[in-house]
Short mmCIF file of C-alpha atoms in Angstrom, two decimals:
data_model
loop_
_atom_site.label_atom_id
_atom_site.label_comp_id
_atom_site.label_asym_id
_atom_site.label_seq_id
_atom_site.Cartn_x
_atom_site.Cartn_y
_atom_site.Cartn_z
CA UNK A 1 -14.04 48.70 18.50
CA UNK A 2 -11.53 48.26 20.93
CA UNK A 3 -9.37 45.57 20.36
CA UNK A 4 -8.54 43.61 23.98
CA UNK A 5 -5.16 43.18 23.31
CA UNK A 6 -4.07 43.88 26.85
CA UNK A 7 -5.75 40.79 28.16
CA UNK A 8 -3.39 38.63 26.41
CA UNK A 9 -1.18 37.05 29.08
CA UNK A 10 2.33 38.62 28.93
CA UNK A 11 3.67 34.71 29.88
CA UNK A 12 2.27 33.27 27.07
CA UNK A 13 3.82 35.39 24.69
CA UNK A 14 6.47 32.51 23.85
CA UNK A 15 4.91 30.09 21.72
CA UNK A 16 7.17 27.25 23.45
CA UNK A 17 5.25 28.18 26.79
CA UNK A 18 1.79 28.37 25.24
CA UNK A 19 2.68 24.73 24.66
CA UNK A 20 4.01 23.83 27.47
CA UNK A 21 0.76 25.09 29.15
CA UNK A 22 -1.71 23.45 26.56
CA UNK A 23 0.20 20.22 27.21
CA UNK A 24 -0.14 20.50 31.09
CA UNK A 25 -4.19 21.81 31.18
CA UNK A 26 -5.07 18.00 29.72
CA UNK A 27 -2.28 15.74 31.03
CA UNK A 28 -2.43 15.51 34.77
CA UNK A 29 1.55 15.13 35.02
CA UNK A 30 4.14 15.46 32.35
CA UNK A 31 7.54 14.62 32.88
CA UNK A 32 10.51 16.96 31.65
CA UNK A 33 11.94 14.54 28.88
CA UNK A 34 8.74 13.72 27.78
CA UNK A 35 7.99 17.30 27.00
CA UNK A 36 11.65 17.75 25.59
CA UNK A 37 10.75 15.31 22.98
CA UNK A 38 7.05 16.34 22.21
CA UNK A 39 8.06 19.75 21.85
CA UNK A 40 11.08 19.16 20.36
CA UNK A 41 12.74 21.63 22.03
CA UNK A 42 16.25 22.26 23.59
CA UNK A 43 17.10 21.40 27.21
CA UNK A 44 18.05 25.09 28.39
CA UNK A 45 15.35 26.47 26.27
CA UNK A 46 12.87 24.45 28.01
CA UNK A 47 13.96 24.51 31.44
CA UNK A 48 14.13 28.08 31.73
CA UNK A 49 10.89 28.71 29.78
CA UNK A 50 9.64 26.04 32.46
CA UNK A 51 11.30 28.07 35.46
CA UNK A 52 9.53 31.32 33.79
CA UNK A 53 5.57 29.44 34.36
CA UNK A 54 6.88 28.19 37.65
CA UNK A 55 7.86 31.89 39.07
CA UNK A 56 4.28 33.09 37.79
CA UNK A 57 3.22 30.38 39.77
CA UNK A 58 1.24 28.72 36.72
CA UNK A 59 3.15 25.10 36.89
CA UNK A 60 4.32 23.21 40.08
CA UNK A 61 7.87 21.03 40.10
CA UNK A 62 7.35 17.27 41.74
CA UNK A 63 10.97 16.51 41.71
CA UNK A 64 11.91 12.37 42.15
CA UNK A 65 14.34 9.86 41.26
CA UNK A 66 13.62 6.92 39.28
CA UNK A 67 16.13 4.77 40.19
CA UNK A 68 19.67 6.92 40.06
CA UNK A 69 17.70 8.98 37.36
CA UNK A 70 16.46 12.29 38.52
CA UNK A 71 12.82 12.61 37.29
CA UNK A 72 11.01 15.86 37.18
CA UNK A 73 7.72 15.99 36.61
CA UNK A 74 5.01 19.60 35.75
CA UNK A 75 1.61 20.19 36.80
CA UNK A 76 -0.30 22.93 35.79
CA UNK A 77 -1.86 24.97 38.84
CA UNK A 78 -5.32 26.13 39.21
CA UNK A 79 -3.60 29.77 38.56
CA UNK A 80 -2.07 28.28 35.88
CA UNK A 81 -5.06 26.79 34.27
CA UNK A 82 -7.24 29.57 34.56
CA UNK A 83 -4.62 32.02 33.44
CA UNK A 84 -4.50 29.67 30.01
CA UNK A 85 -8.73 30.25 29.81
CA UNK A 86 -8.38 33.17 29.39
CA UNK A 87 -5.46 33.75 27.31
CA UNK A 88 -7.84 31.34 24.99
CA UNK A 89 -10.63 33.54 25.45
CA UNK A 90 -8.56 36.82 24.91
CA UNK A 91 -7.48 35.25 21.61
CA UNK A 92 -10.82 34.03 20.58
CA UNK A 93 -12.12 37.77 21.30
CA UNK A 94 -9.34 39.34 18.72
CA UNK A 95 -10.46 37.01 16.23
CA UNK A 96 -14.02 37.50 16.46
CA UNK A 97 -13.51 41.47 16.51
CA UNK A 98 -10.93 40.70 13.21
CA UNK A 99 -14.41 39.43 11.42
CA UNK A 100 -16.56 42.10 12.45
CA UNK A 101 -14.55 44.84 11.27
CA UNK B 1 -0.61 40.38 16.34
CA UNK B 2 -2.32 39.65 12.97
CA UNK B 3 -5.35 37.07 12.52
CA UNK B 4 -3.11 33.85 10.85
CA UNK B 5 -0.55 34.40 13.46
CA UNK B 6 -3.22 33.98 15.87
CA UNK B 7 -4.78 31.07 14.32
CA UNK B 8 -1.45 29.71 13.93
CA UNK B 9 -0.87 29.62 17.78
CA UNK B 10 -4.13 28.06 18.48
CA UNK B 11 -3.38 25.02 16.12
CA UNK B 12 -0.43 24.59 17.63
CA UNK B 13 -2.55 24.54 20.86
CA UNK B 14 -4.93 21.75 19.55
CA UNK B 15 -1.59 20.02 18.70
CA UNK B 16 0.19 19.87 21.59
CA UNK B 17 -3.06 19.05 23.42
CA UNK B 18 -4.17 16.28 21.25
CA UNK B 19 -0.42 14.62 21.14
CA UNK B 20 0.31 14.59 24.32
CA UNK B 21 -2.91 13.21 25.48
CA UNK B 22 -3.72 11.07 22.46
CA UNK B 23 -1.84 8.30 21.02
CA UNK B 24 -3.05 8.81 17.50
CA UNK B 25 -0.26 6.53 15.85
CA UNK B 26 -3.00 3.30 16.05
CA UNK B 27 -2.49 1.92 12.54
CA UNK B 28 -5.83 1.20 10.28
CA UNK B 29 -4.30 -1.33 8.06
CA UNK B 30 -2.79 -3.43 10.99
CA UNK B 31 -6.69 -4.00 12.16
CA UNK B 32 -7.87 -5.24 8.44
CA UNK B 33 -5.40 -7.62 8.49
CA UNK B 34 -6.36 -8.63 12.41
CA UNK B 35 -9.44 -9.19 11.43
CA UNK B 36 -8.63 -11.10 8.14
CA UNK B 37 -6.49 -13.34 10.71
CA UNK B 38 -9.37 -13.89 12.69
CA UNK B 39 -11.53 -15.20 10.15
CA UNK B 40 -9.03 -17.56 8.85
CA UNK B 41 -8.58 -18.69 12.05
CA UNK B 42 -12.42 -19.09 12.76
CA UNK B 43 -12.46 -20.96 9.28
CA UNK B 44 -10.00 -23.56 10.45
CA UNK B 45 -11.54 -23.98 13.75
CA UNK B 46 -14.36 -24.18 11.65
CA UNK B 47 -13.32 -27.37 9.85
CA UNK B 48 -11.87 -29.35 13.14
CA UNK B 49 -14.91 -28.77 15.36
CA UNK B 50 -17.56 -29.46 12.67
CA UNK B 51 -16.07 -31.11 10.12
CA UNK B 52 -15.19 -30.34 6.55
CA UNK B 53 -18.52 -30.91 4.96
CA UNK B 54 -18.75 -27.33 3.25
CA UNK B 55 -19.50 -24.16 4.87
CA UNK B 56 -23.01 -24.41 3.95
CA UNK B 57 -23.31 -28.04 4.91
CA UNK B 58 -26.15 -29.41 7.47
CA UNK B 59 -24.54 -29.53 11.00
CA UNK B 60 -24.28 -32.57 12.65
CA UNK B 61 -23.22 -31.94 15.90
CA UNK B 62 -24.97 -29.90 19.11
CA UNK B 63 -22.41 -27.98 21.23
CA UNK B 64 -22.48 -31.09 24.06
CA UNK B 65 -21.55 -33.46 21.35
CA UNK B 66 -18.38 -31.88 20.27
CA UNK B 67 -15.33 -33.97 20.97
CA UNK B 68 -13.47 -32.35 23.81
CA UNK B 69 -10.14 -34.68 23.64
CA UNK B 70 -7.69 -32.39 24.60
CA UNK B 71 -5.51 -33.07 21.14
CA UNK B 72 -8.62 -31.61 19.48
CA UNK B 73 -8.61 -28.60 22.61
CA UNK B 74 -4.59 -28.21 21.47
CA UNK B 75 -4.95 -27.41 17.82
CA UNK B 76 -7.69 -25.01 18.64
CA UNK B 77 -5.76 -22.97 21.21
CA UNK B 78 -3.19 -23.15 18.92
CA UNK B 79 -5.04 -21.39 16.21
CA UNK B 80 -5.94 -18.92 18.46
CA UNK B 81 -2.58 -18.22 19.75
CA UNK B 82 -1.41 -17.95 16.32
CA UNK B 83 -3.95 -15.57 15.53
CA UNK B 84 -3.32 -13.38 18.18
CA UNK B 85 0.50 -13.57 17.75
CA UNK B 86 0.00 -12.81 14.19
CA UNK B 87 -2.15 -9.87 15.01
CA UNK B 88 -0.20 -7.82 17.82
CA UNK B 89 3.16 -8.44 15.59
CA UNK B 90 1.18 -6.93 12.78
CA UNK B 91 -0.16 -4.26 14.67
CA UNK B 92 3.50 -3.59 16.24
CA UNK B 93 5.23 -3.00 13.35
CA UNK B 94 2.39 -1.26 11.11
CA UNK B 95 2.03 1.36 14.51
CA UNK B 96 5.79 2.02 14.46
CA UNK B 97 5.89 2.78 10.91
CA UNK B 98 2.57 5.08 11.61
CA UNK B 99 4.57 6.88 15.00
CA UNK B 100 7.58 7.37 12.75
CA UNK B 101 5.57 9.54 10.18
CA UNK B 102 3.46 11.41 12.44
CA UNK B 103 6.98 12.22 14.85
CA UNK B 104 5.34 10.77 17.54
CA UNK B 105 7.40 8.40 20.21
CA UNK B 106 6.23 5.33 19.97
CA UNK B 107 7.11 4.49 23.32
CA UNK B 108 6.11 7.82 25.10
CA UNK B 109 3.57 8.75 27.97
CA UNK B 110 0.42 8.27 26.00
CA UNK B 111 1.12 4.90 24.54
CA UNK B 112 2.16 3.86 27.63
CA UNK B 113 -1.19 4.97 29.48
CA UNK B 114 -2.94 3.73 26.78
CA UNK B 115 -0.97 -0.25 27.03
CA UNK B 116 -1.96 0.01 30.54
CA UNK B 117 -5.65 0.93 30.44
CA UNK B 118 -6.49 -1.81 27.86
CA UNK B 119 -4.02 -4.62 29.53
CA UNK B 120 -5.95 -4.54 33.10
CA UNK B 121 -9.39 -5.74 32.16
CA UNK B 122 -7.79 -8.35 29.02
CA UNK B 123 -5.24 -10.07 31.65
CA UNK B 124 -8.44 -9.77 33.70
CA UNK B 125 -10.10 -11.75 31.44
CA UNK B 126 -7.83 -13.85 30.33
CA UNK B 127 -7.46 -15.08 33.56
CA UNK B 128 -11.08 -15.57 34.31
CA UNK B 129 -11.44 -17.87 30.76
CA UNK B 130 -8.21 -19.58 32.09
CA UNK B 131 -10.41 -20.54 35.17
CA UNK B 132 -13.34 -21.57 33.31
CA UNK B 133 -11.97 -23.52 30.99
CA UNK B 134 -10.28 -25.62 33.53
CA UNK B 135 -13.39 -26.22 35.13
CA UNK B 136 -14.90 -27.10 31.98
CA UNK B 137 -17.02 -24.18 31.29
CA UNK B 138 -16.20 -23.96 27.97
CA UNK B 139 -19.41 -22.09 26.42
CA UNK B 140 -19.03 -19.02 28.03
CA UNK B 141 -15.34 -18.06 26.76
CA UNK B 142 -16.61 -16.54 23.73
CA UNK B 143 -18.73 -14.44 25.26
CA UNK B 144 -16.41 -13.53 28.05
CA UNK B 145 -13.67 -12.91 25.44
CA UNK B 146 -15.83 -10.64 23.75
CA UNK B 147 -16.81 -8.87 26.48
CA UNK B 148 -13.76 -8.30 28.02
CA UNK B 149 -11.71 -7.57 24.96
CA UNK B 150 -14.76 -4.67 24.43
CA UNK B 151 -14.20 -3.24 27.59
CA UNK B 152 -10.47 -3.47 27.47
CA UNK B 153 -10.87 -1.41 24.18
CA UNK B 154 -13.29 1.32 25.84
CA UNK B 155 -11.23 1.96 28.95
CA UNK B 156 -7.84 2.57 26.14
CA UNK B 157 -10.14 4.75 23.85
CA UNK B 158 -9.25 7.74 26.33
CA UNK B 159 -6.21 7.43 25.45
CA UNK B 160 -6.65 7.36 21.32
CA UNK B 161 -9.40 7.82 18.64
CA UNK B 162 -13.25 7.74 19.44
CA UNK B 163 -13.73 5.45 17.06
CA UNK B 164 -11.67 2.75 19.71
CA UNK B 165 -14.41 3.22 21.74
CA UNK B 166 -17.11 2.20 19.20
CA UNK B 167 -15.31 -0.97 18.51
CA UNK B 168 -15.50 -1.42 21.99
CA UNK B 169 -18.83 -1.18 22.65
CA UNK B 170 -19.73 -3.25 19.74
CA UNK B 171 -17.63 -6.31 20.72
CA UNK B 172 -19.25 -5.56 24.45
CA UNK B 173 -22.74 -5.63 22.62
CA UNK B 174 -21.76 -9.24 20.57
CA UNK B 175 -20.77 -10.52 23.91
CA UNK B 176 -23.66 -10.49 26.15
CA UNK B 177 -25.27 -11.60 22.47
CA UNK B 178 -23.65 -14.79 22.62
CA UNK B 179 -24.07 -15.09 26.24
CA UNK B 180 -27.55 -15.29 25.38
CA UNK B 181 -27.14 -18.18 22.60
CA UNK B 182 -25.24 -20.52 23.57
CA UNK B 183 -23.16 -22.85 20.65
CA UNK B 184 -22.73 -20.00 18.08
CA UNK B 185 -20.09 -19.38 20.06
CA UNK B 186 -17.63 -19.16 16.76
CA UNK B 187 -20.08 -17.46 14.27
CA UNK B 188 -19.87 -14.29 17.25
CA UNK B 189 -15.97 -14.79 17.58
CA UNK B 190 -15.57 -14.45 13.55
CA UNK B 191 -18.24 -11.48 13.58
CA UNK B 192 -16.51 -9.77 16.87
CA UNK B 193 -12.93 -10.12 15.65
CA UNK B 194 -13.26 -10.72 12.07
CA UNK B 195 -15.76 -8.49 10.77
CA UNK B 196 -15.78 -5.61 13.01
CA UNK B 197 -11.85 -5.57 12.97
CA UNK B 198 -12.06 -4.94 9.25
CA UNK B 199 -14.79 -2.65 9.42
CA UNK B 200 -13.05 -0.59 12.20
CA UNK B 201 -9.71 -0.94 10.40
CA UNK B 202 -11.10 0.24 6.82
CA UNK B 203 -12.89 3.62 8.54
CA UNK B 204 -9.32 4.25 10.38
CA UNK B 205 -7.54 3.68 7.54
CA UNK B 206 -10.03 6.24 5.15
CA UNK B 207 -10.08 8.59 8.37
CA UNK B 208 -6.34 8.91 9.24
CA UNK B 209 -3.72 6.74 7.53
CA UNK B 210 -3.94 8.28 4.28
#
């Protein structure tokens, strides 16, 4: 049996952005620092892993200031949220083939 | 990719989903010892509205007879402010130990959402049993703070365990209860913050703490 490897979303391939994403599908908004500390990941590491979902046009960017603080806050698109189904499902698949064989 | 490094990344998934969205720091222990406070508390308000005759001891007075001087209406909502401070301080400091051993912020996005959801329908609440009492309604505060204390619980329970929620409904359930008999107003207090506090707290605590 063919194993659906190719359905795998090339994006995801990062684990740091398969979180990102899982974090975003069931948190309406999540706010840049937030996710720095949950993730517990670097500042460039993050931001450009965030700029990466934004150009595949899976997050969107609500930029603010709170107070003189700049506050940036992620939303997962309906692009974005669909594209994470079925990276799920993809994965799910793999596994389920992994038994049979 | 092989099969463990897949399940790998989908634990991670259920993770991240479950942290961010969850505050899952909610210490067990800190509700035993809420609800331990709460019957001590219901014991001495026991003693000063019905006297010390024994727990088991014939009861002399009907709700309407109870002295209402407000010395008598001081030491009781004194007791209950006591309790209550004793409680969140406990449940404070046992949840910031909890946060700092799971790596989870104490002060982050979920417990924030989750402070909020509960704090609307208690201040709610507390307001409305403010305005009652003033007018002199004072049978129905048990059951309101029941009531409203259950649904503050079940609006926060999106925010944490499931098992908030059942707490929740329960006190809701003990509220209307006493709504419906009036003058055992203390018995459902000590049952809805006493009883079911420990209860809740013990299952937490043999669920998640250890």
């Amino acid at each position: 049996m063919k194993i659906p490897f190719e359905k795998l979303d090339k994006a995801f391939e990062n684990r740091l952005r398969l979180q990102i994403m899982s974090v975003l599908v069931v948190n309406e908004r999540y706010d840049f620092n937030s996710l720095k500390e949950l993730l517990d990941a670097s500042d460039g590491n993050l931001a450009s892993h965030l700029k990466a979902l934004e150009k595949e046009d899976y997050i969107r960017v609500h930029k603010s200031f709170l107070g003189r603080k700049p506050n940036t806050n992620y939303e997962a698109t309906a692009t974005g949220k669909q594209a994470f189904k079925q990276h799920l499902d993809a994965l799910e698949q793999i596994i389920k083939n992994q038994k049979t064989l | 990719m092989k099969e463990n490094e897949i399940q790998d990344e989908l634990t991670s998934i259920r993770s991240m989903m479950e942290r961010s969205s969850k505050f899952i720091s909610l210490s067990g222990l800190s509700g035993v010892l809420a609800g331990v406070y709460a019957l001590i508390g219901a014991a001495l308000a026991y003693n000063i509205i019905y006297g010390s005759g024994g727990f088991f001891s014939y009861r002399e007075y009907v709700m309407a007879d109870v002295d209402r001087s407000p010395a008598r209406l001081f030491t009781l909502i004194l007791i209950a402010l006591a309790v209550l401070i004793a409680s969140v301080i406990t449940g404070i400091v046992l949840t910031i130990r909890k946060a700092k051993k799971k790596g989870q912020p104490v002060w982050g996005n979920t417990s924030r959402q989750l402070l909020f959801n509960m704090t609307v329908p208690l201040f709610t609440g507390g307001a409305l049993m403010l305005v009652l009492i003033n007018r002199g309604y004072f049978g129905v505060i048990a059951s309101a703070s029941l009531i409203f204390y259950g649904l503050a619980l079940v609006n926060a329970s999106i925010f944490s365990f499931k098992d908030v929620r059942y707490l929740g409904i329960c006190d809701i359930f003990l509220g209307l209860l006493a709504g419906l008999l009036p003058g055992y107003g203390l018995l459902f207090w000590a049952i809805g913050f006493g009883v079911l506090h420990i209860v809740y707290g013990s299952i937490m605590y043999l669920k998640y703490d250890r």
